[in-house]
PDB file of C-alpha atoms in Angstrom:
ATOM      1  CA  MET A   6       4.176  16.485   1.622  1.00 89.00           C
ATOM      2  CA  PRO A   7       6.325  14.518   4.115  1.00 91.00           C
ATOM      3  CA  LYS A   8       3.827  15.198   6.901  1.00 94.00           C
ATOM      4  CA  LEU A   9       0.927  13.969   4.738  1.00 96.00           C
ATOM      5  CA  PHE A  10       2.752  10.771   3.772  1.00 96.00           C
ATOM      6  CA  LEU A  11       3.880  10.124   7.344  1.00 96.00           C
ATOM      7  CA  SER A  12       0.322  10.653   8.605  1.00 97.00           C
ATOM      8  CA  LEU A  13      -1.085   8.331   5.949  1.00 98.00           C
ATOM      9  CA  ALA A  14       1.570   5.719   6.763  1.00 98.00           C
ATOM     10  CA  ALA A  15       0.685   5.869  10.455  1.00 98.00           C
ATOM     11  CA  LEU A  16      -3.030   5.521   9.688  1.00 98.00           C
ATOM     12  CA  SER A  17      -2.391   2.703   7.217  1.00 98.00           C
ATOM     13  CA  GLY A  18      -0.181   0.889   9.734  1.00 98.00           C
ATOM     14  CA  PHE A  19      -2.905   1.150  12.377  1.00 98.00           C
ATOM     15  CA  LEU A  20      -5.499  -0.157   9.925  1.00 98.00           C
ATOM     16  CA  ALA A  21      -3.241  -2.995   8.784  1.00 97.00           C
ATOM     17  CA  VAL A  22      -2.838  -4.189  12.381  1.00 97.00           C
ATOM     18  CA  ALA A  23      -6.560  -3.841  13.076  1.00 97.00           C
ATOM     19  CA  LEU A  24      -7.576  -5.550   9.820  1.00 97.00           C
ATOM     20  CA  GLY A  25      -4.988  -8.279  10.334  1.00 96.00           C
ATOM     21  CA  ALA A  26      -6.302  -9.014  13.824  1.00 95.00           C
ATOM     22  CA  PHE A  27      -9.879  -8.936  12.533  1.00 94.00           C
ATOM     23  CA  GLY A  28      -8.965 -11.431   9.837  1.00 91.00           C
ATOM     24  CA  ALA A  29      -7.121 -13.733  12.209  1.00 90.00           C
ATOM     25  CA  HIS A  30      -9.810 -13.758  14.878  1.00 90.00           C
ATOM     26  CA  ALA A  31     -13.207 -12.820  13.447  1.00 90.00           C
ATOM     27  CA  LEU A  32     -12.962 -14.092   9.880  1.00 89.00           C
ATOM     28  CA  LYS A  33     -11.214 -17.414  10.440  1.00 82.00           C
ATOM     29  CA  SER A  34     -14.485 -19.296  10.845  1.00 84.00           C
ATOM     30  CA  LYS A  35     -16.574 -17.033   8.590  1.00 90.00           C
ATOM     31  CA  ILE A  36     -14.878 -17.293   5.187  1.00 90.00           C
ATOM     32  CA  ASP A  37     -13.301 -20.187   3.309  1.00 91.00           C
ATOM     33  CA  ALA A  38      -9.550 -20.814   3.313  1.00 91.00           C
ATOM     34  CA  ASN A  39      -9.079 -19.372  -0.189  1.00 93.00           C
ATOM     35  CA  MET A  40     -10.733 -16.058   0.715  1.00 94.00           C
ATOM     36  CA  LEU A  41      -8.846 -15.964   4.019  1.00 94.00           C
ATOM     37  CA  SER A  42      -5.619 -16.280   2.016  1.00 94.00           C
ATOM     38  CA  VAL A  43      -6.751 -13.404  -0.232  1.00 95.00           C
ATOM     39  CA  TYR A  44      -7.458 -11.323   2.880  1.00 95.00           C
ATOM     40  CA  GLN A  45      -4.029 -12.150   4.349  1.00 96.00           C
ATOM     41  CA  THR A  46      -2.375 -11.100   1.075  1.00 97.00           C
ATOM     42  CA  ALA A  47      -4.150  -7.741   1.355  1.00 97.00           C
ATOM     43  CA  VAL A  48      -2.838  -7.264   4.904  1.00 98.00           C
ATOM     44  CA  GLN A  49       0.703  -8.301   3.930  1.00 98.00           C
ATOM     45  CA  TYR A  50       0.909  -5.921   0.978  1.00 98.00           C
ATOM     46  CA  GLN A  51      -0.628  -3.114   3.022  1.00 98.00           C
ATOM     47  CA  PHE A  52       2.062  -3.556   5.689  1.00 97.00           C
ATOM     48  CA  ILE A  53       4.921  -3.679   3.199  1.00 98.00           C
ATOM     49  CA  HIS A  54       3.784  -0.576   1.361  1.00 98.00           C
ATOM     50  CA  THR A  55       2.946   1.266   4.565  1.00 98.00           C
ATOM     51  CA  LEU A  56       6.613   0.904   5.489  1.00 98.00           C
ATOM     52  CA  ALA A  57       7.616   2.009   1.974  1.00 98.00           C
ATOM     53  CA  LEU A  58       5.384   5.081   2.334  1.00 98.00           C
ATOM     54  CA  MET A  59       6.992   5.867   5.679  1.00 97.00           C
ATOM     55  CA  GLY A  60      10.399   5.591   4.032  1.00 95.00           C
ATOM     56  CA  VAL A  61       9.332   8.015   1.323  1.00 95.00           C
ATOM     57  CA  ALA A  62       8.142  10.480   3.966  1.00 94.00           C
ATOM     58  CA  LEU A  63      11.450  10.268   5.802  1.00 92.00           C
ATOM     59  CA  LEU A  64      13.429  10.667   2.585  1.00 91.00           C
ATOM     60  CA  LEU A  65      11.361  13.721   1.650  1.00 91.00           C
ATOM     61  CA  MET A  66      12.321  15.320   4.952  1.00 89.00           C
ATOM     62  CA  LYS A  67      15.963  15.189   3.840  1.00 84.00           C
ATOM     63  CA  ALA A  68      15.695  15.215   0.043  1.00 69.00           C
ATOM     64  CA  ALA A  69      17.316  17.696  -2.286  1.00 62.00           C
ATOM     65  CA  PRO A  70      14.820  19.550  -4.514  1.00 62.00           C
ATOM     66  CA  VAL A  71      15.906  17.539  -7.546  1.00 55.00           C
ATOM     67  CA  GLN A  72      14.681  14.314  -5.941  1.00 68.00           C
ATOM     68  CA  THR A  73      11.431  15.647  -4.555  1.00 85.00           C
ATOM     69  CA  SER A  74       9.136  15.133  -7.551  1.00 89.00           C
ATOM     70  CA  SER A  75       9.975  11.455  -7.986  1.00 92.00           C
ATOM     71  CA  LEU A  76       9.672  10.855  -4.245  1.00 93.00           C
ATOM     72  CA  VAL A  77       6.271  12.557  -4.172  1.00 94.00           C
ATOM     73  CA  MET A  78       5.196  10.413  -7.117  1.00 96.00           C
ATOM     74  CA  ALA A  79       6.384   7.317  -5.239  1.00 97.00           C
ATOM     75  CA  GLY A  80       4.392   8.317  -2.172  1.00 97.00           C
ATOM     76  CA  PHE A  81       1.173   8.900  -4.095  1.00 98.00           C
ATOM     77  CA  ALA A  82       1.675   5.658  -6.027  1.00 98.00           C
ATOM     78  CA  PHE A  83       2.100   3.696  -2.780  1.00 98.00           C
ATOM     79  CA  VAL A  84      -1.060   5.277  -1.332  1.00 98.00           C
ATOM     80  CA  ALA A  85      -3.006   4.475  -4.512  1.00 98.00           C
ATOM     81  CA  GLY A  86      -1.621   0.943  -4.524  1.00 98.00           C
ATOM     82  CA  ILE A  87      -2.694   0.333  -0.930  1.00 98.00           C
ATOM     83  CA  LEU A  88      -6.203   1.598  -1.674  1.00 98.00           C
ATOM     84  CA  LEU A  89      -6.613  -0.239  -4.987  1.00 98.00           C
ATOM     85  CA  PHE A  90      -4.704  -3.476  -4.364  1.00 98.00           C
ATOM     86  CA  SER A  91      -5.355  -4.150  -0.702  1.00 98.00           C
ATOM     87  CA  GLY A  92      -8.741  -2.454  -0.743  1.00 97.00           C
ATOM     88  CA  SER A  93     -10.016  -4.573  -3.622  1.00 97.00           C
ATOM     89  CA  LEU A  94      -8.710  -7.778  -2.022  1.00 97.00           C
ATOM     90  CA  TYR A  95     -10.376  -6.913   1.287  1.00 97.00           C
ATOM     91  CA  GLY A  96     -13.611  -6.308  -0.595  1.00 96.00           C
ATOM     92  CA  LEU A  97     -13.389  -9.560  -2.559  1.00 95.00           C
ATOM     93  CA  ALA A  98     -12.567 -11.609   0.543  1.00 95.00           C
ATOM     94  CA  LEU A  99     -15.533 -10.126   2.377  1.00 94.00           C
ATOM     95  CA  GLY A 100     -17.956 -10.950  -0.441  1.00 93.00           C
ATOM     96  CA  GLY A 101     -17.832  -7.687  -2.365  1.00 92.00           C
ATOM     97  CA  PRO A 102     -18.825  -7.367  -6.015  1.00 95.00           C
ATOM     98  CA  ARG A 103     -16.852  -9.284  -8.634  1.00 93.00           C
ATOM     99  CA  TRP A 104     -15.894  -6.064 -10.453  1.00 94.00           C
ATOM    100  CA  LEU A 105     -13.332  -5.541  -7.688  1.00 94.00           C
ATOM    101  CA  GLY A 106     -11.228  -8.326  -9.243  1.00 94.00           C
ATOM    102  CA  PRO A 107      -9.951  -6.218 -12.160  1.00 95.00           C
ATOM    103  CA  VAL A 108      -9.095  -3.367  -9.752  1.00 97.00           C
ATOM    104  CA  THR A 109      -6.436  -5.446  -7.980  1.00 97.00           C
ATOM    105  CA  PRO A 110      -3.903  -5.429 -10.857  1.00 97.00           C
ATOM    106  CA  LEU A 111      -4.255  -1.643 -11.119  1.00 98.00           C
ATOM    107  CA  GLY A 112      -3.124  -1.465  -7.504  1.00 98.00           C
ATOM    108  CA  GLY A 113      -0.209  -3.747  -8.341  1.00 98.00           C
ATOM    109  CA  ILE A 114       0.776  -1.429 -11.174  1.00 98.00           C
ATOM    110  CA  MET A 115       0.676   1.493  -8.737  1.00 98.00           C
ATOM    111  CA  PHE A 116       2.968  -0.404  -6.356  1.00 98.00           C
ATOM    112  CA  MET A 117       5.422  -1.020  -9.195  1.00 98.00           C
ATOM    113  CA  LEU A 118       5.220   2.630 -10.254  1.00 98.00           C
ATOM    114  CA  GLY A 119       5.977   3.607  -6.653  1.00 98.00           C
ATOM    115  CA  TRP A 120       9.071   1.410  -6.546  1.00 98.00           C
ATOM    116  CA  LEU A 121      10.260   2.677  -9.949  1.00 97.00           C
ATOM    117  CA  SER A 122       9.751   6.273  -8.813  1.00 95.00           C
ATOM    118  CA  LEU A 123      11.725   5.542  -5.673  1.00 94.00           C
ATOM    119  CA  PHE A 124      14.473   4.026  -7.817  1.00 94.00           C
ATOM    120  CA  TRP A 125      14.397   7.087 -10.102  1.00 93.00           C
ATOM    121  CA  SER A 126      14.847   9.363  -7.070  1.00 88.00           C
ATOM    122  CA  THR A 127      18.222   7.727  -6.377  1.00 85.00           C
ATOM    123  CA  ARG A 128      19.796   9.039  -9.592  1.00 82.00           C
ATOM    124  CA  HIS A 129      21.287  12.091  -7.816  1.00 67.00           C
ATOM    125  CA  ILE A 130      22.386  10.499  -4.573  1.00 65.00           C
TER     126      ILE A 130
END
C-alpha cells in the first residue's frame, strides 16, 4: 500500500503543478475571475492533500500493524477527496455540468475523513 500511495502522490503532485500552470497561463483570459478562483481552490486543495497522501505513504513504511488500517483508510480518503473535491471544482471552472456542484462537498467529507483517520492512527504512538 505505501508504494501505491507514494505513486499516486507523485502523479497528483505532477498534475497539480501542470494544472496550476495551465490555470495561471491558459485560463486567465478564458474564464471569469470567480471561476478562476474556483480553479485555484482546486489546485490548492490538491497540493495540500497530495502532501498529506505522501505523508501517509511514508508513515505506512514505518507503521506498526496496529496503525496500518487507519493509515490505509486515510490514504484512500485523501485520494477520493482529491478526485471528488478538486476534480469537481476543475470541472465546474471549465464549464462542466452543474451536477458537479453537489460532488464537491463529498470530496470535502473525504478530506475530513482522511484527517480523522490520520488522527486515529496516532492513538498507539
